[in-house]
Tab-separated table of C-alpha atoms in Angstrom:
chain	number	residue	atom	x	y	z
A	1	MET	CA	-89.386	-1.259	-62.883
A	2	ALA	CA	-85.900	-1.922	-64.882
A	3	ASN	CA	-82.514	-2.357	-62.678
A	4	ILE	CA	-79.673	-0.296	-63.359
A	5	VAL	CA	-76.430	-0.796	-61.949
A	6	VAL	CA	-73.967	2.472	-61.380
A	7	VAL	CA	-70.357	1.998	-61.094
A	8	GLY	CA	-67.267	4.113	-60.338
A	9	ASP	CA	-65.699	5.851	-63.854
A	10	ARG	CA	-62.966	3.222	-63.550
A	11	PHE	CA	-65.008	0.174	-64.380
A	12	SER	CA	-65.538	1.432	-67.834
A	13	GLU	CA	-65.725	-1.948	-69.237
A	14	PHE	CA	-68.158	-3.208	-66.769
A	15	SER	CA	-70.309	-0.396	-67.873
A	16	GLU	CA	-70.647	-2.212	-71.301
A	17	ASN	CA	-73.173	-4.593	-69.822
A	18	ASP	CA	-76.951	-4.006	-70.571
A	19	ASN	CA	-77.961	-1.368	-67.662
A	20	VAL	CA	-74.894	-0.667	-66.011
A	21	PHE	CA	-73.673	2.797	-66.358
A	22	THR	CA	-70.343	4.346	-65.060
A	23	PHE	CA	-71.173	7.298	-62.377
A	24	THR	CA	-70.496	10.044	-65.087
A	25	GLN	CA	-72.722	8.127	-67.546
A	26	ALA	CA	-75.532	7.847	-65.111
A	27	LEU	CA	-75.624	11.585	-63.998
A	28	ARG	CA	-75.678	12.102	-68.378
A	29	PHE	CA	-78.422	9.664	-68.032
A	30	LEU	CA	-80.509	11.906	-65.405
A	31	ALA	CA	-79.904	14.947	-67.579
A	32	ASP	CA	-81.882	13.593	-70.671
A	33	ALA	CA	-85.441	14.593	-70.188
A	34	LYS	CA	-86.217	12.635	-73.206
A	35	ILE	CA	-85.585	9.591	-71.763
A	36	GLY	CA	-88.870	8.325	-69.242
A	37	GLY	CA	-89.453	5.244	-67.156
A	38	SER	CA	-89.089	3.760	-63.311
A	39	TYR	CA	-85.708	2.814	-62.471
A	40	GLN	CA	-84.321	0.698	-59.625
A	41	VAL	CA	-80.679	1.980	-58.621
A	42	ILE	CA	-78.424	-0.427	-57.398
A	43	PHE	CA	-74.653	1.304	-56.701
A	44	GLY	CA	-71.754	-0.870	-57.352
A	45	GLN	CA	-68.103	-0.508	-56.796
A	46	GLY	CA	-66.327	2.663	-56.899
A	47	ILE	CA	-69.069	5.436	-55.641
A	48	SER	CA	-68.642	6.971	-52.458
A	49	LYS	CA	-70.774	8.048	-50.383
A	50	GLU	CA	-70.565	11.642	-52.003
A	51	ASP	CA	-71.188	10.230	-55.471
A	52	ILE	CA	-75.001	9.364	-54.123
A	53	GLU	CA	-75.311	12.875	-52.306
A	54	GLU	CA	-74.563	14.382	-55.909
A	55	PHE	CA	-76.720	11.414	-57.711
A	56	LYS	CA	-79.727	12.105	-55.780
A	57	LYS	CA	-78.777	15.933	-55.728
A	58	SER	CA	-78.712	15.927	-59.623
A	59	LEU	CA	-82.142	13.827	-59.340
A	60	ARG	CA	-83.980	16.568	-57.607
A	61	GLN	CA	-82.798	19.075	-60.000
A	62	CYS	CA	-83.557	17.349	-62.987
A	63	ASP	CA	-86.850	18.424	-65.195
A	64	THR	CA	-87.272	14.516	-65.998
A	65	GLU	CA	-90.030	12.150	-66.552
A	66	LYS	CA	-87.901	9.463	-64.758
A	67	THR	CA	-89.256	8.077	-61.887
A	68	LEU	CA	-85.887	6.397	-59.687
A	69	ARG	CA	-85.667	4.342	-56.378
A	70	PHE	CA	-82.381	3.079	-54.415
A	71	ASN	CA	-81.894	-0.299	-53.188
A	72	GLN	CA	-80.014	0.166	-50.158
A	73	THR	CA	-78.321	2.755	-47.774
A	74	HIS	CA	-75.002	3.397	-48.350
A	75	LEU	CA	-72.712	1.469	-45.997
A	76	SER	CA	-70.407	3.253	-43.263
A	77	ARG	CA	-66.727	3.500	-44.842
A	78	GLU	CA	-64.039	1.508	-41.868
A	79	THR	CA	-62.393	4.551	-40.151
A	80	THR	CA	-58.710	5.100	-41.572
A	81	ARG	CA	-57.220	4.490	-37.793
A	82	ASN	CA	-58.430	1.391	-37.979
A	83	THR	CA	-57.562	0.366	-41.105
A	84	HIS	CA	-54.097	1.882	-40.837
A	85	LYS	CA	-54.615	4.460	-44.065
A	86	ASN	CA	-53.760	8.208	-44.062
A	87	LYS	CA	-56.729	8.630	-46.620
A	88	SER	CA	-60.342	7.660	-46.667
A	89	GLU	CA	-60.505	6.903	-50.503
A	90	ASN	CA	-57.967	4.232	-49.744
A	91	VAL	CA	-60.281	2.339	-47.118
A	92	LEU	CA	-61.715	-0.755	-49.078
A	93	ILE	CA	-63.918	-1.633	-46.519
A	94	SER	CA	-66.975	-0.940	-44.839
A	95	GLU	CA	-67.511	-1.086	-40.812
A	96	VAL	CA	-66.462	-4.406	-39.418
A	97	SER	CA	-69.254	-6.172	-37.203
A	98	GLN	CA	-68.634	-9.315	-35.227
A	99	ILE	CA	-71.068	-11.990	-35.593
A	100	ASP	CA	-70.094	-14.747	-33.852
A	101	VAL	CA	-67.287	-15.557	-31.102
A	102	ALA	CA	-64.524	-15.839	-33.612
A	103	SER	CA	-66.322	-14.621	-36.978
A	104	TYR	CA	-66.139	-11.170	-38.197
A	105	GLN	CA	-68.160	-9.590	-41.199
A	106	CYS	CA	-67.698	-6.421	-43.656
A	107	HIS	CA	-68.381	-5.717	-47.076
A	108	LEU	CA	-66.364	-4.466	-49.705
A	109	LEU	CA	-66.112	-0.768	-50.327
A	110	ILE	CA	-64.237	0.190	-53.071
A	111	ASP	CA	-63.835	3.863	-53.524
A	112	ASP	CA	-62.990	4.843	-57.462
A	113	GLY	CA	-60.002	7.048	-55.662
A	114	CYS	CA	-58.263	4.749	-54.129
A	115	ALA	CA	-54.351	3.792	-54.926
A	116	GLU	CA	-54.602	0.244	-55.871
A	117	MET	CA	-56.461	1.420	-58.946
A	118	ALA	CA	-54.408	4.595	-59.540
A	119	ASP	CA	-52.870	3.385	-62.373
A	120	HIS	CA	-54.913	0.893	-64.482
A	121	VAL	CA	-57.907	-1.410	-64.185
A	122	THR	CA	-57.943	-4.445	-66.949
A	123	GLY	CA	-60.876	-5.719	-67.637
A	124	GLN	CA	-64.005	-5.923	-66.207
A	125	HIS	CA	-63.631	-7.545	-62.914
A	126	VAL	CA	-62.046	-6.198	-59.805
A	127	GLN	CA	-58.181	-6.501	-59.573
A	128	GLY	CA	-56.539	-9.329	-57.634
A	129	MET	CA	-54.414	-6.976	-55.280
A	130	VAL	CA	-57.280	-4.673	-54.327
A	131	LEU	CA	-58.982	-7.589	-52.901
A	132	LEU	CA	-55.842	-8.442	-51.154
A	133	GLU	CA	-55.460	-5.387	-49.520
A	134	ALA	CA	-59.337	-5.478	-48.629
A	135	CYS	CA	-58.310	-8.206	-46.469
A	136	ARG	CA	-54.920	-6.612	-44.839
A	137	GLN	CA	-57.441	-4.147	-44.088
A	138	MET	CA	-60.074	-6.375	-42.744
A	139	VAL	CA	-57.305	-8.215	-40.576
A	140	ASN	CA	-56.335	-4.841	-39.163
A	141	SER	CA	-59.907	-3.208	-38.553
A	142	VAL	CA	-60.917	-6.684	-36.591
A	143	SER	CA	-57.487	-6.119	-34.367
A	144	GLU	CA	-58.348	-2.601	-33.305
A	145	ARG	CA	-62.161	-2.795	-32.766
A	146	PHE	CA	-62.180	-6.432	-31.046
A	147	LEU	CA	-58.380	-7.464	-29.956
A	148	ILE	CA	-56.304	-4.353	-28.770
A	149	LYS	CA	-57.292	-2.673	-25.658
A	150	LYS	CA	-58.141	1.303	-26.066
A	151	ASP	CA	-55.405	3.065	-24.443
A	152	SER	CA	-52.412	0.805	-26.796
A	153	GLU	CA	-50.558	1.376	-30.066
A	154	LYS	CA	-49.692	-1.484	-31.977
A	155	SER	CA	-47.949	-2.056	-35.237
A	156	PHE	CA	-48.728	-4.970	-37.439
A	157	VAL	CA	-46.630	-7.938	-38.455
A	158	LEU	CA	-47.646	-9.663	-41.659
A	159	HIS	CA	-45.936	-13.834	-41.431
A	160	MET	CA	-47.835	-15.350	-43.717
A	161	MET	CA	-50.824	-14.268	-46.587
A	162	ASN	CA	-51.887	-17.541	-48.500
A	163	SER	CA	-54.390	-16.542	-51.611
A	164	GLU	CA	-56.924	-18.822	-53.775
A	165	PHE	CA	-58.426	-17.098	-56.318
A	166	LYS	CA	-61.569	-19.009	-57.275
A	167	GLU	CA	-63.665	-16.907	-59.339
A	168	TYR	CA	-63.625	-13.282	-61.363
A	169	LEU	CA	-65.243	-11.199	-58.494
A	170	PHE	CA	-66.919	-7.726	-60.465
A	171	PRO	CA	-67.507	-4.359	-59.488
A	172	VAL	CA	-70.913	-5.095	-57.460
A	173	ALA	CA	-72.042	-5.924	-53.874
A	174	SER	CA	-69.662	-8.648	-51.848
A	175	VAL	CA	-69.609	-9.888	-48.452
A	176	MET	CA	-66.193	-10.502	-46.716
A	177	GLU	CA	-66.388	-13.046	-43.638
A	178	MET	CA	-63.200	-13.873	-41.553
A	179	THR	CA	-62.965	-16.199	-38.421
A	180	LEU	CA	-60.214	-15.600	-35.882
A	181	LYS	CA	-58.245	-18.530	-34.972
A	182	ASN	CA	-55.326	-19.576	-32.973
A	183	VAL	CA	-54.905	-16.266	-30.391
A	184	ARG	CA	-51.700	-16.280	-28.721
A	185	ARG	CA	-51.101	-13.263	-25.983
A	186	GLY	CA	-47.997	-12.292	-25.170
A	187	LEU	CA	-46.451	-9.089	-23.244
A	188	ARG	CA	-48.369	-5.787	-23.376
A	189	GLY	CA	-51.001	-7.149	-24.586
A	190	ASP	CA	-49.300	-7.995	-28.163
A	191	PHE	CA	-50.416	-11.103	-29.629
A	192	THR	CA	-50.049	-13.228	-32.784
A	193	ALA	CA	-52.852	-15.273	-34.440
A	194	GLU	CA	-54.024	-16.624	-37.336
A	195	CYS	CA	-57.507	-16.232	-39.469
A	196	ASN	CA	-59.211	-17.138	-42.802
A	197	ILE	CA	-60.820	-14.822	-44.751
A	198	THR	CA	-63.760	-15.164	-47.599
A	199	VAL	CA	-64.872	-13.294	-50.339
A	200	VAL	CA	-68.388	-13.806	-51.550
A	201	GLN	CA	-70.395	-12.480	-54.510
A	202	ASN	CA	-73.763	-13.465	-55.373
A	203	SER	CA	-73.554	-16.830	-53.157
A	204	THR	CA	-70.260	-17.747	-54.632
A	205	LEU	CA	-66.843	-17.947	-52.864
A	206	CYS	CA	-64.288	-16.041	-55.114
A	207	LEU	CA	-61.368	-15.531	-53.002
A	208	CYS	CA	-59.759	-17.217	-49.892
A	209	VAL	CA	-57.753	-15.913	-48.076
A	210	THR	CA	-55.337	-17.074	-44.841
A	211	VAL	CA	-53.249	-14.845	-42.681
A	212	LYS	CA	-51.117	-15.499	-39.737
A	213	PHE	CA	-49.935	-12.138	-38.358
A	214	SER	CA	-49.008	-10.468	-34.732
A	215	ALA	CA	-49.894	-7.468	-33.393
A	216	ILE	CA	-46.977	-5.453	-31.686
A	217	ASP	CA	-46.325	-2.518	-29.621
A	218	LYS	CA	-45.323	0.548	-31.375
A	219	GLY	CA	-42.461	1.403	-29.612
A	220	SER	CA	-40.884	-2.041	-29.446
A	221	LEU	CA	-41.123	-2.914	-33.022
A	222	GLY	CA	-39.776	0.424	-33.639
A	223	LEU	CA	-36.601	-0.332	-32.009
A	224	ILE	CA	-36.230	-3.913	-33.518
A	225	GLU	CA	-36.833	-2.455	-37.093
A	226	GLN	CA	-33.986	0.299	-36.507
A	227	GLN	CA	-31.646	-2.673	-35.294
A	228	MET	CA	-32.790	-4.311	-38.376
A	229	ALA	CA	-31.970	-1.597	-40.735
A	230	GLU	CA	-28.679	-0.778	-39.363
A	231	LYS	CA	-27.711	-4.427	-39.805
A	232	SER	CA	-29.022	-4.102	-43.560
A	233	LEU	CA	-26.914	-1.217	-44.569
A	234	SER	CA	-23.906	-2.876	-42.262
A	235	HIS	CA	-23.120	-4.970	-45.327
A	236	LEU	CA	-23.265	-2.855	-47.965
A	237	HIS	CA	-19.582	-1.339	-46.513
């Protein structure tokens, strides 16, 4: 049984590798009744849950000698609320789970239609800004799920975000882990914290990110921001 990897259409250059298909190419492959054989399908990045359902539906409808097996159940995408996004396709991570007292884990889960890839994709690897946005979303998600009381509404302030890109990361399965440290609590449930995030693919460390951030009462931060905006405008006169 041969493995085939299916990625989003935007990763077309990556699909030039052997046994790698974009989503559109994979659908054509399914429709070609002349090609038989047994295949294990590995879904990579750029594939949504809806894409997978369409893929399976097409398989059921095809009059073909192919036998396909799917290597995994698609992960659940994190919520727009926890990541502070408006559209689900812009959420780049799976649901976050706690794996230790101060450690958390999720998976990279890129949608082909996300804003960060809307303009272009260069080369075969996942763009650095996509990965940094995924790390930012993980900070928000961990905070919303495990650090913030359910009845409070917080806004986030990034104080520092340092990144070290160690290896190219390609559009296949990748694990993200976050270790939280130096959490300092304030009034109204506000807090400041630091964390380290790693992104690992095939047991290879590809990215390390250090983040210092605060979660602040949304109303209070809005007032501070308004005062700063007014001060900024006053210098224009």
